[in-house]
Tab-separated table of C-alpha atoms and ligand atoms in Angstrom:
chain	number	residue	atom	x	y	z
A	116	MET	CA	80.133	155.267	113.123
A	117	ILE	CA	78.782	152.270	114.972
A	118	ARG	CA	75.444	150.535	114.711
A	119	LEU	CA	74.024	147.251	115.978
A	120	ARG	CA	72.300	144.679	113.803
A	121	LYS	CA	70.560	141.573	115.071
A	122	ALA	CA	73.009	138.668	114.862
A	123	THR	CA	72.064	135.668	112.713
A	124	ILE	CA	73.037	131.999	112.983
A	125	GLY	CA	75.696	132.660	110.336
A	126	ASP	CA	77.433	135.063	112.727
A	127	ARG	CA	77.900	132.532	115.512
A	128	LYS	CA	81.031	130.824	114.259
A	129	LYS	CA	82.920	134.018	113.571
A	130	ALA	CA	81.990	135.308	117.035
A	131	TYR	CA	83.498	132.100	118.416
A	132	TYR	CA	86.770	132.683	116.535
A	133	TRP	CA	86.874	136.356	117.552
A	134	LEU	CA	86.597	135.279	121.192
A	135	TYR	CA	89.040	132.396	121.342
A	136	TYR	CA	91.425	132.913	118.418
A	137	SER	CA	92.037	136.661	118.040
A	138	ASP	CA	95.111	138.586	119.132
A	139	PHE	CA	93.565	139.426	122.528
A	140	SER	CA	92.390	135.850	123.184
A	141	MET	CA	95.582	134.712	124.884
A	142	PHE	CA	95.122	137.504	127.447
A	143	LEU	CA	91.427	136.697	128.021
A	144	ASN	CA	91.921	132.914	127.994
A	145	LYS	CA	94.641	133.200	130.612
A	146	LEU	CA	92.357	135.249	132.846
A	147	GLU	CA	89.755	132.501	132.587
A	148	GLY	CA	92.365	129.852	133.341
A	149	LEU	CA	92.102	128.368	129.840
A	150	THR	CA	95.018	126.800	128.027
A	151	GLU	CA	95.282	125.835	124.353
A	152	GLU	CA	94.061	122.374	125.337
A	153	THR	CA	91.049	123.581	127.319
A	154	ILE	CA	89.697	126.296	124.989
A	155	PRO	CA	86.019	125.400	124.518
A	156	SER	CA	85.133	123.718	121.253
A	157	TYR	CA	82.642	125.363	118.918
A	158	GLU	CA	80.071	122.777	120.085
A	159	GLU	CA	80.608	123.873	123.699
A	160	PHE	CA	80.320	127.528	122.698
A	161	LYS	CA	77.008	126.690	120.980
A	162	ALA	CA	75.730	125.173	124.231
A	163	ASP	CA	76.249	128.572	125.895
A	164	TYR	CA	75.238	130.713	122.945
A	165	GLN	CA	72.197	128.756	121.888
A	166	ASP	CA	70.182	129.380	118.745
A	167	TYR	CA	67.776	131.770	120.431
A	168	TYR	CA	70.563	134.378	120.761
A	169	PHE	CA	70.808	134.394	116.955
A	170	ILE	CA	67.253	133.828	115.764
A	171	GLY	CA	65.470	135.978	118.316
A	172	SER	CA	63.071	133.238	119.385
A	173	GLN	CA	63.396	133.879	123.142
A	174	PRO	CA	64.121	137.573	123.629
A	175	GLU	CA	63.196	137.248	127.308
A	176	LYS	CA	66.256	134.994	127.731
A	177	GLY	CA	68.744	136.933	125.644
A	178	ARG	CA	69.957	138.059	122.231
A	179	CYS	CA	73.155	138.787	120.351
A	180	TYR	CA	73.849	141.806	118.149
A	181	ILE	CA	76.689	142.348	115.722
A	182	ILE	CA	78.584	145.622	116.048
A	183	VAL	CA	78.933	147.138	112.593
A	184	SER	CA	81.356	149.948	111.833
A	185	THR	CA	80.940	152.199	108.814
A	186	LYS	CA	84.067	154.046	107.747
A	187	ASN	CA	84.411	155.915	104.444
A	188	GLY	CA	81.243	154.201	103.245
A	189	LYS	CA	82.663	150.743	103.990
A	190	LYS	CA	80.767	148.476	106.411
A	191	GLU	CA	82.589	146.002	108.610
A	192	ASP	CA	81.466	143.624	111.363
A	193	ILE	CA	83.801	144.455	114.244
A	194	GLY	CA	82.390	142.627	117.259
A	195	ILE	CA	79.483	141.127	119.115
A	196	ILE	CA	77.439	142.232	122.110
A	197	SER	CA	74.655	140.414	123.930
A	198	TYR	CA	72.242	140.622	126.798
A	199	THR	CA	71.375	137.507	128.842
A	200	SER	CA	68.563	137.335	131.364
A	201	PHE	CA	67.469	133.737	131.950
A	202	HIS	CA	69.606	133.379	135.117
A	203	LEU	CA	68.657	136.714	136.683
A	204	PHE	CA	65.628	138.184	138.402
A	205	GLU	CA	63.031	139.997	136.375
A	206	LYS	CA	64.145	143.372	134.965
A	207	ILE	CA	67.833	142.495	135.386
A	208	THR	CA	70.037	141.530	132.473
A	209	GLU	CA	73.747	140.878	131.902
A	210	PHE	CA	75.879	142.208	129.046
A	211	ASP	CA	78.790	140.501	127.349
A	212	ILE	CA	80.887	142.039	124.588
A	213	TRP	CA	83.998	141.379	122.574
A	214	LEU	CA	85.412	143.083	119.516
A	215	LYS	CA	87.052	141.068	116.761
A	216	ASN	CA	90.682	142.026	117.370
A	217	LEU	CA	92.918	144.444	119.215
A	218	ALA	CA	93.003	146.914	116.308
A	219	CYS	CA	89.261	147.498	116.846
A	220	THR	CA	89.721	148.282	120.542
A	221	GLY	CA	90.559	151.621	122.119
A	222	HIS	CA	88.553	153.733	119.644
A	223	GLY	CA	85.357	154.015	121.664
A	224	HIS	CA	83.485	151.478	119.504
A	225	GLY	CA	82.809	149.046	122.370
A	226	THR	CA	81.512	151.814	124.603
A	227	GLN	CA	79.262	153.126	121.829
A	228	ALA	CA	77.912	149.595	121.250
A	229	ILE	CA	77.134	149.242	124.951
A	230	LEU	CA	75.233	152.527	124.945
A	231	LYS	CA	73.196	151.346	121.963
A	232	LEU	CA	72.317	148.054	123.662
A	233	VAL	CA	71.461	149.959	126.850
A	234	ARG	CA	68.839	151.852	124.824
A	235	ILE	CA	67.441	148.575	123.434
A	236	VAL	CA	67.116	146.834	126.821
A	237	LYS	CA	65.666	149.978	128.379
A	238	ASP	CA	62.930	149.847	125.757
A	239	LEU	CA	62.414	146.162	126.640
A	240	GLY	CA	61.662	147.220	130.209
A	241	TYR	CA	64.870	146.317	132.042
A	242	ALA	CA	65.817	148.307	135.139
A	243	ASN	CA	69.359	147.094	135.857
A	244	ILE	CA	72.249	145.790	133.779
A	245	ILE	CA	75.184	143.880	135.221
A	246	ILE	CA	78.585	143.159	133.709
A	247	ARG	CA	81.500	141.251	135.242
A	248	PRO	CA	84.946	141.893	133.721
A	249	SER	CA	88.117	140.388	135.152
A	250	LYS	CA	89.753	142.741	137.651
A	251	TYR	CA	92.841	142.620	135.394
A	252	ASN	CA	90.954	143.714	132.276
A	253	LYS	CA	91.574	147.440	132.690
A	254	MET	CA	90.455	148.327	129.163
A	255	ALA	CA	87.072	146.676	129.690
A	256	ILE	CA	86.566	148.238	133.134
A	257	LYS	CA	87.386	151.676	131.737
A	258	SER	CA	84.961	151.237	128.858
A	259	TYR	CA	82.131	150.088	131.146
A	260	LYS	CA	82.709	153.031	133.504
A	261	LYS	CA	82.513	155.400	130.541
A	262	ALA	CA	79.189	153.788	129.633
A	263	GLY	CA	77.885	154.537	133.150
A	264	PHE	CA	78.438	151.261	135.014
A	265	ILE	CA	79.530	151.561	138.621
A	266	GLU	CA	81.359	149.025	140.781
A	267	LYS	CA	79.253	147.356	143.446
A	268	GLU	CA	79.636	144.630	146.001
A	269	LEU	CA	77.942	141.504	144.650
A	270	LYS	CA	75.110	140.178	146.770
A	271	PRO	CA	74.148	137.167	144.638
A	272	GLY	CA	70.667	136.804	146.167
A	273	GLU	CA	69.752	140.276	144.883
A	274	TYR	CA	70.492	139.401	141.273
A	275	TYR	CA	70.617	135.652	140.571
A	276	ARG	CA	67.634	133.333	140.553
A	277	ALA	CA	68.103	130.808	143.361
A	278	GLU	CA	68.649	127.863	141.022
A	279	TYR	CA	71.513	129.674	139.244
A	280	ILE	CA	73.397	131.049	142.238
A	281	ASP	CA	75.796	128.100	142.484
A	282	LYS	CA	76.534	128.066	138.784
A	283	PHE	CA	76.930	131.771	138.074
A	284	SER	CA	77.491	133.843	141.203
A	285	GLU	CA	81.225	133.119	141.319
A	286	GLY	CA	81.700	134.604	137.843
A	287	GLU	CA	84.062	133.490	135.096
A	288	TYR	CA	87.327	134.317	136.820
A	289	GLY	CA	87.034	132.491	140.130
A	290	PRO	CA	86.421	133.927	143.607
A	291	GLY	CA	87.420	137.597	143.800
A	292	GLY	CA	88.628	137.541	140.189
A	293	ASP	CA	86.163	139.976	138.718
A	294	VAL	CA	84.696	143.424	139.206
A	295	PHE	CA	80.915	143.399	139.631
A	296	MET	CA	79.441	146.408	137.851
A	297	VAL	CA	75.885	147.676	137.593
A	298	LEU	CA	74.135	150.232	135.426
A	299	SER	CA	70.803	151.334	136.818
A	300	LEU	CA	68.243	152.465	134.254
A	301	LEU	CA	65.788	153.850	136.790
B	144	LIG	C1	86.218	145.605	126.310
B	144	LIG	C2	85.948	146.250	124.973
B	144	LIG	C3	84.616	145.774	124.418
B	144	LIG	C4	85.852	147.781	125.175
B	144	LIG	O1	85.621	148.398	123.941
B	144	LIG	P1	86.618	149.535	123.410
B	144	LIG	O2	86.073	150.047	122.129
B	144	LIG	O3	88.007	149.018	123.379
B	144	LIG	O4	86.469	150.617	124.573
B	144	LIG	P2	86.892	152.157	124.567
B	144	LIG	O5	87.857	152.435	123.465
B	144	LIG	O6	85.647	152.983	124.597
B	144	LIG	O7	87.528	152.309	126.004
B	144	LIG	C5	88.688	151.627	126.383
B	144	LIG	C6	89.526	152.536	127.246
B	144	LIG	O8	90.596	151.769	127.827
B	144	LIG	C7	91.828	152.423	127.584
B	144	LIG	N1	92.857	151.393	127.582
B	144	LIG	C8	93.340	150.667	126.569
B	144	LIG	N2	94.264	149.792	127.026
B	144	LIG	C9	94.341	149.962	128.356
B	144	LIG	C10	95.103	149.363	129.396
B	144	LIG	N3	95.963	148.399	129.135
B	144	LIG	N4	94.912	149.802	130.674
B	144	LIG	C11	94.044	150.779	130.943
B	144	LIG	N5	93.278	151.381	130.001
B	144	LIG	C12	93.440	150.979	128.730
B	144	LIG	C13	91.624	153.130	126.269
B	144	LIG	O9	92.558	154.174	126.079
B	144	LIG	C14	90.203	153.662	126.473
B	144	LIG	O10	90.177	154.766	127.341
B	144	LIG	P3	89.985	156.293	126.790
B	144	LIG	O11	88.682	156.355	126.098
B	144	LIG	O12	90.043	157.123	128.023
B	144	LIG	O13	91.142	156.523	125.855
B	144	LIG	C15	87.077	145.937	123.945
B	144	LIG	O14	88.288	146.530	124.387
B	144	LIG	C16	87.307	144.449	123.728
B	144	LIG	O15	86.600	143.819	122.955
B	144	LIG	N6	88.347	143.897	124.386
B	144	LIG	C17	88.731	142.501	124.180
B	144	LIG	C18	87.657	141.516	124.671
B	144	LIG	C19	87.234	141.809	126.096
B	144	LIG	O16	88.059	142.063	126.958
B	144	LIG	N7	85.924	141.742	126.323
B	144	LIG	C20	85.365	142.032	127.619
B	144	LIG	C21	85.186	140.797	128.437
B	144	LIG	S1	84.395	141.245	129.956
């Protein structure tokens, strides 16, 4: 069984290690064009995942949640999921998710976590959710489709605030490197 709890500042460092130093990281890092030398430092990660994601001080900008699995009465933190909105038009938000290692993947936990966060952002009043996996990340694409996301052509001006188009519209994997997916809550 999966549930989400609000992430705290103490969760940030482990989320960093899950992302860049787990047994799927080499695959993800390569997709992002990162090498061992260019993996972001924890300080750089903190600049992206600022305190407000972990203390809940600016929910209109975004928030992180820890994915908690309970199996045979034993609780375990198995990943992190977030919504981010500061760079997007009103009522649009973007999800990001990663589990802590490969053993946690492929059991439906990520998809269940997405569905739980969908419920949360729906209650916050959002109308559309975007997510942008690498086109080579078949496991992620499959999970997001199961959660109800559909592939769309990206028209940046329909989603990104003008001042963020240059920085974010290309995505994390370079031109044509990702699949733009949308889940409409209307
Ligand atoms: C992406 C992620 C959150 C999805 O969560 P998950 O719990 O693994 O998702 P699910 O188990 O619900 O779905 C994954 C599906 O991909 C399938 N799959 C696994 N490996 C695959 C592969 N190499 N190619 C195609 N499909 C694959 C699984 O069988 C499953 O499909 P099924 O339900 O029909 O059996 C999780 O895999 C993850 O954290 N991956 C590493 C980090 C990452 O890539 N984050 C996303 C960045 S955008």
